[in-house]
């Protein structure tokens, strides 16, 4: 979690707000991949892609 704090601190300090949507999208895709690989929801998630 320290890594995420550092990223958001960097965005805030350097005023690179355009990075925030990309980072959030990457986190969301990562969560979907983890959930899709190990749950009963996998067939439904795979149909999205």
CSV table of C-alpha atoms in Angstrom, one decimal:
chain,number,residue,atom,x,y,z
A,1,UNK,CA,0.0,0.0,0.0
A,2,UNK,CA,3.0,2.3,0.5
A,3,UNK,CA,3.6,2.2,-3.3
A,4,UNK,CA,0.1,3.5,-4.0
A,5,UNK,CA,0.5,6.3,-1.5
A,6,UNK,CA,3.8,7.3,-3.2
A,7,UNK,CA,2.1,7.3,-6.6
A,8,UNK,CA,-0.8,9.5,-5.4
A,9,UNK,CA,1.6,11.8,-3.6
A,10,UNK,CA,3.6,12.2,-6.8
A,11,UNK,CA,0.5,13.0,-8.8
A,12,UNK,CA,-0.6,15.6,-6.2
A,13,UNK,CA,2.9,17.2,-5.7
A,14,UNK,CA,3.8,17.4,-9.4
A,15,UNK,CA,0.3,18.3,-10.6
A,16,UNK,CA,0.2,15.4,-13.0
A,17,UNK,CA,-3.6,14.9,-12.7
A,18,UNK,CA,-3.8,13.3,-16.1
A,19,UNK,CA,-2.1,10.2,-14.7
A,20,UNK,CA,-4.8,9.5,-12.2
A,21,UNK,CA,-7.4,8.0,-14.6
A,22,UNK,CA,-4.8,5.7,-16.2
A,23,UNK,CA,-3.6,4.4,-12.8
A,24,UNK,CA,-7.2,3.8,-11.7
A,25,UNK,CA,-8.0,2.0,-14.9
A,26,UNK,CA,-4.9,-0.2,-14.5
A,27,UNK,CA,-5.9,-1.0,-10.9
A,28,UNK,CA,-9.5,-1.8,-12.0
A,29,UNK,CA,-8.3,-4.2,-14.8
A,30,UNK,CA,-5.9,-5.9,-12.3
A,31,UNK,CA,-8.8,-6.5,-9.9
A,32,UNK,CA,-11.0,-7.9,-12.7
A,33,UNK,CA,-8.2,-10.3,-13.8
A,34,UNK,CA,-7.7,-11.5,-10.2
A,35,UNK,CA,-11.4,-12.0,-9.6
A,36,UNK,CA,-11.9,-13.6,-13.1
A,37,UNK,CA,-9.1,-16.1,-12.6
A,38,UNK,CA,-10.3,-17.6,-9.2
A,39,UNK,CA,-14.0,-17.3,-9.0
A,40,UNK,CA,-17.3,-18.7,-10.3
A,41,UNK,CA,-17.8,-15.3,-12.0
A,42,UNK,CA,-15.0,-16.0,-14.5
A,43,UNK,CA,-17.2,-17.0,-17.4
A,44,UNK,CA,-19.2,-13.8,-17.1
A,45,UNK,CA,-16.1,-11.6,-16.9
A,46,UNK,CA,-14.5,-13.3,-19.9
A,47,UNK,CA,-17.5,-12.4,-22.0
A,48,UNK,CA,-16.9,-8.7,-21.3
A,49,UNK,CA,-13.5,-8.9,-23.1
